[in-house]
Short mmCIF file of C-alpha atoms in Angstrom, two decimals:
data_model
loop_
_atom_site.label_atom_id
_atom_site.label_comp_id
_atom_site.label_asym_id
_atom_site.label_seq_id
_atom_site.Cartn_x
_atom_site.Cartn_y
_atom_site.Cartn_z
CA MET I 2 46.59 60.82 -29.92
CA ARG I 3 43.92 61.26 -27.31
CA LYS I 4 41.30 60.96 -30.02
CA TYR I 5 42.81 57.55 -31.20
CA LEU I 6 43.01 56.28 -27.64
CA ARG I 7 39.32 57.18 -27.01
CA PHE I 8 38.38 55.76 -30.44
CA TRP I 9 40.21 52.48 -29.45
CA ALA I 10 38.67 52.44 -26.08
CA LEU I 11 35.17 52.89 -27.63
CA LEU I 12 35.87 49.83 -30.04
CA VAL I 13 36.83 47.73 -26.96
CA VAL I 14 33.68 48.60 -25.11
CA ILE I 15 31.64 47.87 -28.47
CA ALA I 16 33.30 44.45 -28.78
CA GLY I 17 32.78 43.68 -25.12
CA LEU I 18 28.99 44.30 -25.25
CA GLY I 19 28.71 42.20 -28.47
CA GLY I 20 30.28 39.45 -26.69
CA ILE I 21 27.71 39.74 -23.73
CA LEU I 22 24.88 39.89 -26.27
CA ALA I 23 26.37 36.91 -28.22
CA GLY I 24 26.39 34.89 -24.85
CA CYS I 25 22.83 35.72 -23.99
CA ASN I 26 21.74 34.72 -27.38
CA ASN I 27 23.69 31.41 -27.14
CA VAL I 28 22.07 30.91 -23.71
CA THR I 29 18.64 31.49 -25.05
CA GLN I 30 19.06 29.54 -28.11
CA ARG I 31 20.29 26.42 -25.97
CA ALA I 32 17.25 26.85 -23.88
CA ASN I 33 14.95 26.99 -26.62
CA GLN I 34 16.69 23.76 -28.30
CA ASP I 35 18.18 21.44 -25.80
CA ASP I 36 16.02 18.60 -24.42
CA THR I 37 17.53 17.98 -20.89
CA TRP I 38 15.37 15.00 -19.64
CA SER I 39 17.97 12.32 -20.27
CA ASN I 40 20.35 14.25 -18.05
CA VAL I 41 17.61 14.73 -15.38
CA VAL I 42 17.11 10.81 -15.52
CA LYS I 43 20.97 10.05 -15.24
CA LYS I 44 21.38 12.50 -12.26
CA LYS I 45 18.00 11.50 -10.80
CA LYS I 46 17.73 15.16 -9.85
CA VAL I 47 15.72 18.00 -11.09
CA VAL I 48 16.29 21.83 -9.58
CA VAL I 49 13.01 23.69 -8.98
CA GLY I 50 13.28 27.54 -8.64
CA LEU I 51 10.85 29.27 -6.15
CA ASP I 52 10.18 32.19 -4.15
CA ASP I 53 10.46 30.75 -0.59
CA SER I 54 7.93 33.02 0.91
CA PHE I 55 5.09 32.39 -1.25
CA VAL I 56 2.47 30.77 1.30
CA PRO I 57 1.11 28.20 0.67
CA MET I 58 2.69 27.28 -2.62
CA GLY I 59 6.16 27.10 -1.04
CA PHE I 60 7.46 28.64 1.84
CA ARG I 61 9.82 28.11 4.89
CA GLN I 62 8.46 27.25 8.30
CA LYS I 63 10.10 29.04 11.34
CA SER I 64 12.34 25.88 11.69
CA GLY I 65 13.77 26.46 8.20
CA LYS I 66 11.85 23.70 6.50
CA LEU I 67 10.49 24.17 3.09
CA VAL I 68 6.90 23.18 2.62
CA GLY I 69 3.88 24.12 0.58
CA TYR I 70 1.43 23.07 -2.07
CA ASP I 71 3.92 23.00 -4.81
CA ILE I 72 6.58 21.40 -2.81
CA ASP I 73 4.25 18.30 -2.47
CA LEU I 74 3.01 18.44 -5.98
CA ALA I 75 6.43 18.62 -7.48
CA ARG I 76 7.79 15.81 -5.24
CA ALA I 77 4.79 13.55 -5.97
CA VAL I 78 5.14 14.05 -9.73
CA PHE I 79 8.85 13.25 -9.99
CA LYS I 80 8.53 10.23 -7.50
CA LEU I 81 6.74 8.70 -10.23
CA TYR I 82 10.00 8.76 -12.37
CA GLY I 83 12.52 8.12 -9.42
CA VAL I 84 13.77 11.64 -9.83
CA LYS I 85 14.61 13.78 -6.63
CA VAL I 86 13.43 17.44 -6.51
CA ASP I 87 16.07 20.08 -5.35
CA PHE I 88 14.46 23.50 -4.54
CA GLN I 89 16.46 26.44 -5.18
CA SER I 90 15.39 29.83 -3.72
CA ILE I 91 15.73 32.60 -6.38
CA ASP I 92 15.04 36.41 -7.01
CA TRP I 93 11.46 36.05 -8.48
CA SER I 94 11.89 38.90 -10.81
CA MET I 95 14.87 36.92 -12.38
CA ASN I 96 13.11 33.50 -12.60
CA VAL I 97 13.57 33.34 -16.45
CA THR I 98 17.05 34.28 -16.54
CA GLU I 99 17.83 31.49 -13.85
CA LEU I 100 15.82 28.98 -15.93
CA HIS I 101 17.49 29.94 -19.25
CA ASN I 102 21.05 29.90 -17.75
CA GLY I 103 20.52 26.53 -16.31
CA THR I 104 20.65 27.46 -12.36
CA ILE I 105 17.25 25.99 -12.35
CA ASP I 106 15.28 23.27 -14.46
CA LEU I 107 11.76 24.62 -13.69
CA ILE I 108 9.86 27.28 -12.38
CA TRP I 109 7.31 25.73 -10.00
CA ASN I 110 5.77 28.28 -7.59
CA GLY I 111 2.37 29.47 -8.34
CA PHE I 112 3.73 30.46 -11.81
CA SER I 113 0.89 32.07 -13.76
CA ILE I 114 0.44 31.63 -17.75
CA THR I 115 0.75 34.99 -19.54
CA PRO I 116 1.30 35.77 -23.18
CA GLN I 117 4.51 37.64 -22.08
CA ARG I 118 5.85 34.56 -20.31
CA GLN I 119 4.87 32.13 -23.10
CA LYS I 120 7.38 34.00 -25.50
CA GLN I 121 10.12 32.93 -23.20
CA VAL I 122 9.19 29.52 -21.52
CA ALA I 123 7.04 26.57 -22.20
CA PHE I 124 4.24 25.80 -19.74
CA SER I 125 2.60 22.37 -18.38
CA ASP I 126 -0.87 21.86 -18.31
CA THR I 127 -3.02 24.12 -15.82
CA TYR I 128 -3.00 22.41 -12.55
CA LEU I 129 -4.73 25.16 -10.39
CA ASN I 130 -6.79 28.39 -11.28
CA ASN I 131 -6.19 31.65 -9.54
CA ASP I 132 -7.55 35.11 -9.30
CA GLN I 133 -5.93 38.48 -8.40
CA VAL I 134 -7.48 40.15 -5.35
CA LEU I 135 -7.27 43.53 -3.59
CA VAL I 136 -6.44 43.04 0.27
CA THR I 137 -7.17 45.94 2.34
CA LEU I 138 -7.91 46.51 6.13
CA LYS I 139 -11.27 47.03 6.89
CA LYS I 140 -10.66 50.07 9.01
CA ASN I 141 -9.65 51.87 6.10
CA HIS I 142 -13.03 51.50 4.63
CA ILE I 143 -11.92 50.31 1.07
CA SER I 144 -14.33 47.93 -0.51
CA SER I 145 -13.99 48.54 -4.22
CA TYR I 146 -11.16 49.32 -6.78
CA GLN I 147 -12.67 52.85 -6.93
CA ASP I 148 -11.97 53.42 -3.30
CA MET I 149 -8.19 53.20 -4.02
CA THR I 150 -8.31 56.46 -6.00
CA GLY I 151 -5.33 58.47 -4.40
CA LYS I 152 -4.35 55.46 -2.21
CA VAL I 153 -0.90 53.77 -2.14
CA LEU I 154 -1.21 50.07 -3.94
CA GLY I 155 1.29 47.30 -3.26
CA ALA I 156 2.54 44.48 -5.39
CA GLN I 157 5.38 41.89 -5.69
CA THR I 158 8.11 42.66 -8.34
CA GLY I 159 7.54 40.54 -11.22
CA SER I 160 4.45 39.10 -10.07
CA SER I 161 1.34 38.38 -12.17
CA GLY I 162 -0.26 41.26 -10.20
CA ALA I 163 2.45 43.70 -11.03
CA ASN I 164 1.99 42.72 -14.58
CA ASP I 165 -1.89 42.96 -14.50
CA ILE I 166 -1.63 46.52 -12.98
CA GLU I 167 0.40 47.71 -16.18
CA ALA I 168 -1.80 45.52 -18.51
CA HIS I 169 -5.00 46.77 -17.49
CA PRO I 170 -4.35 50.51 -16.24
CA LYS I 171 -7.99 51.39 -16.00
CA LEU I 172 -8.68 49.11 -13.18
CA LEU I 173 -6.15 50.33 -10.67
CA LYS I 174 -3.02 52.18 -12.43
CA ASP I 175 -5.06 55.24 -13.50
CA ARG I 176 -6.54 55.62 -9.76
CA ILE I 177 -3.55 54.96 -7.42
CA LYS I 178 -1.34 57.40 -6.09
CA ASN I 179 1.36 58.48 -8.62
CA HIS I 180 -0.23 56.05 -11.04
CA GLU I 181 2.44 53.37 -9.76
CA ALA I 182 2.55 50.41 -7.36
CA VAL I 183 4.90 50.37 -4.76
CA THR I 184 6.76 46.80 -5.47
CA TYR I 185 8.30 44.38 -3.05
CA ASP I 186 10.54 41.53 -3.21
CA SER I 187 8.04 39.20 -1.11
CA PHE I 188 4.50 39.40 -0.30
CA THR I 189 5.67 39.11 3.32
CA ASN I 190 7.17 42.55 3.30
CA ALA I 191 4.20 43.97 1.47
CA PHE I 192 1.73 42.63 4.28
CA ILE I 193 4.04 44.23 6.75
CA ASP I 194 3.70 47.60 5.23
CA LEU I 195 -0.16 47.22 4.58
CA ASN I 196 -0.50 46.23 8.61
CA VAL I 197 1.41 49.40 9.57
CA GLY I 198 -0.31 51.69 6.90
CA ARG I 199 2.51 52.55 4.49
CA ILE I 200 0.36 50.93 1.83
CA GLN I 201 -3.60 51.03 1.90
CA GLY I 202 -4.11 47.89 -0.64
CA LEU I 203 -2.11 45.16 -1.96
CA LEU I 204 -2.84 43.23 -5.23
CA ILE I 205 -2.12 39.63 -4.75
CA ASP I 206 -2.90 35.92 -5.56
CA SER I 207 -5.96 34.78 -4.01
CA THR I 208 -4.21 31.39 -2.89
CA TYR I 209 -1.45 33.56 -1.06
CA ALA I 210 -4.11 35.98 0.36
CA ASN I 211 -6.68 33.36 1.76
CA TYR I 212 -4.03 31.34 3.41
CA TYR I 213 -2.32 34.45 4.96
CA ILE I 214 -5.34 35.87 6.21
CA LYS I 215 -6.64 32.61 7.57
CA HIS I 216 -3.49 32.29 9.73
CA GLN I 217 -3.42 35.64 11.13
CA ALA I 218 -4.48 36.43 14.78
CA HIS I 219 -7.33 38.64 13.69
CA PRO I 220 -8.39 37.56 10.05
CA GLU I 221 -11.66 39.57 10.78
CA ASP I 222 -9.42 42.88 10.19
CA TYR I 223 -8.98 42.05 6.44
CA ARG I 224 -11.09 42.66 3.32
CA VAL I 225 -10.53 40.75 0.23
CA THR I 226 -11.96 42.34 -2.97
CA VAL I 227 -12.27 40.40 -6.35
CA GLY I 228 -12.04 42.77 -9.21
CA SER I 229 -12.14 42.36 -13.07
CA PHE I 230 -8.81 41.20 -13.52
CA PRO I 231 -8.69 38.16 -15.73
CA LYS I 232 -8.81 34.76 -14.14
CA GLU I 233 -4.98 33.14 -13.95
CA LYS I 234 -3.61 29.63 -14.53
CA PHE I 235 -0.99 28.22 -12.52
CA ALA I 236 1.48 25.91 -14.44
CA VAL I 237 4.95 24.87 -14.32
CA GLY I 238 7.45 26.90 -16.30
CA MET I 239 10.45 25.12 -18.25
CA ARG I 240 12.60 25.78 -21.06
CA LYS I 241 11.10 25.40 -24.65
CA GLY I 242 13.64 22.76 -25.53
CA ASP I 243 12.56 20.47 -22.59
CA VAL I 244 9.60 18.82 -24.61
CA THR I 245 10.19 15.59 -22.95
CA MET I 246 10.04 17.17 -19.37
CA ARG I 247 6.76 18.86 -20.41
CA ARG I 248 5.38 15.57 -21.52
CA LYS I 249 6.32 13.82 -18.36
CA ILE I 250 4.84 16.43 -15.98
CA ASN I 251 1.63 16.46 -17.88
CA ALA I 252 1.40 12.65 -17.70
CA GLY I 253 2.60 12.65 -13.93
CA LEU I 254 -0.10 15.26 -13.02
CA LYS I 255 -2.71 13.25 -14.86
CA ARG I 256 -1.76 10.17 -13.06
CA LEU I 257 -1.98 12.04 -9.61
CA ALA I 258 -5.33 13.11 -10.44
CA ALA I 259 -6.49 9.72 -11.32
CA ASN I 260 -5.09 7.89 -8.24
CA GLY I 261 -6.24 10.45 -5.59
CA THR I 262 -2.95 11.98 -4.58
CA LEU I 263 -3.85 15.31 -6.21
CA GLU I 264 -6.99 15.44 -4.25
CA LYS I 265 -5.19 14.67 -1.01
CA ILE I 266 -2.59 17.53 -1.67
CA ASN I 267 -5.46 19.97 -2.46
CA GLN I 268 -7.38 18.92 0.86
CA LYS I 269 -4.16 19.39 2.85
CA TRP I 270 -3.50 22.94 1.58
CA PHE I 271 -6.92 24.38 0.57
CA GLY I 272 -9.55 22.17 2.04
CA SER I 273 -12.49 22.23 -0.40
CA ASN I 274 -11.92 25.57 -1.67
CA VAL I 275 -9.84 24.65 -4.55
CA ASP I 276 -10.15 25.27 -8.39
CA THR I 277 -8.27 22.70 -10.29
CA PRO I 278 -9.07 21.78 -14.11
CA LEU I 279 -7.31 18.41 -13.45
CA LEU I 280 -10.29 17.09 -11.33
CA PRO I 281 -14.02 17.10 -12.11
CA GLN I 282 -15.69 19.82 -10.38
CA LYS I 283 -18.14 19.00 -7.51
#
């Protein structure tokens, strides 16, 4: 009797897993097929997912107000279509899952185009170029990737930097302590550990690093080292079925570049130190 009970219990578990897998497949299938632009226009609202600690792309001030480069850019694009942008803070490591299940409509938060991500989401045109840089404290005398040998490296979970560490192991992974980076839910926490010495280096987007260091009491304490990781392209991530959304966002970005709005947003957040393919390089 016990054997039969175990057998039936196993069948129930298998059936349950099958249902879960079928549900996941249905969600992904809808994400790849459904064009939701008509719903966005009808509701006059689109939901953008972001890590709200990613300065200067999207972050909360001490007052709690959400500000940033991507915040301004997203609002400017959708203002052209009479659509309000709602911003939803998410676990960055779950961004694609949140996109596919409909919790959010877009990932717009310094989201880099990678071959792995292109398998799961569609991307807008590139609006900003970015580098991965190694941030260290000058007092630790680390001025190259070679100097990280045996040292502890930090990165954000699910970030482009974390992906680059795995994709290009000879640059840093094979050198650092335990051949694994310490991962954090936000760069804010990673910088805390860097400042107190729990980690000796942090691989991070240059946009975040430059802004963060500039606003510290002693920016001269930090060193930023550019290595050999491939240059990254920031773009808006969306469901593959949202063909119309992609076309509207690309057209909106071009209009902002033409009417001077994009240059104003660039100047506000980066000054003249910005690399965007949407504007002619000076």
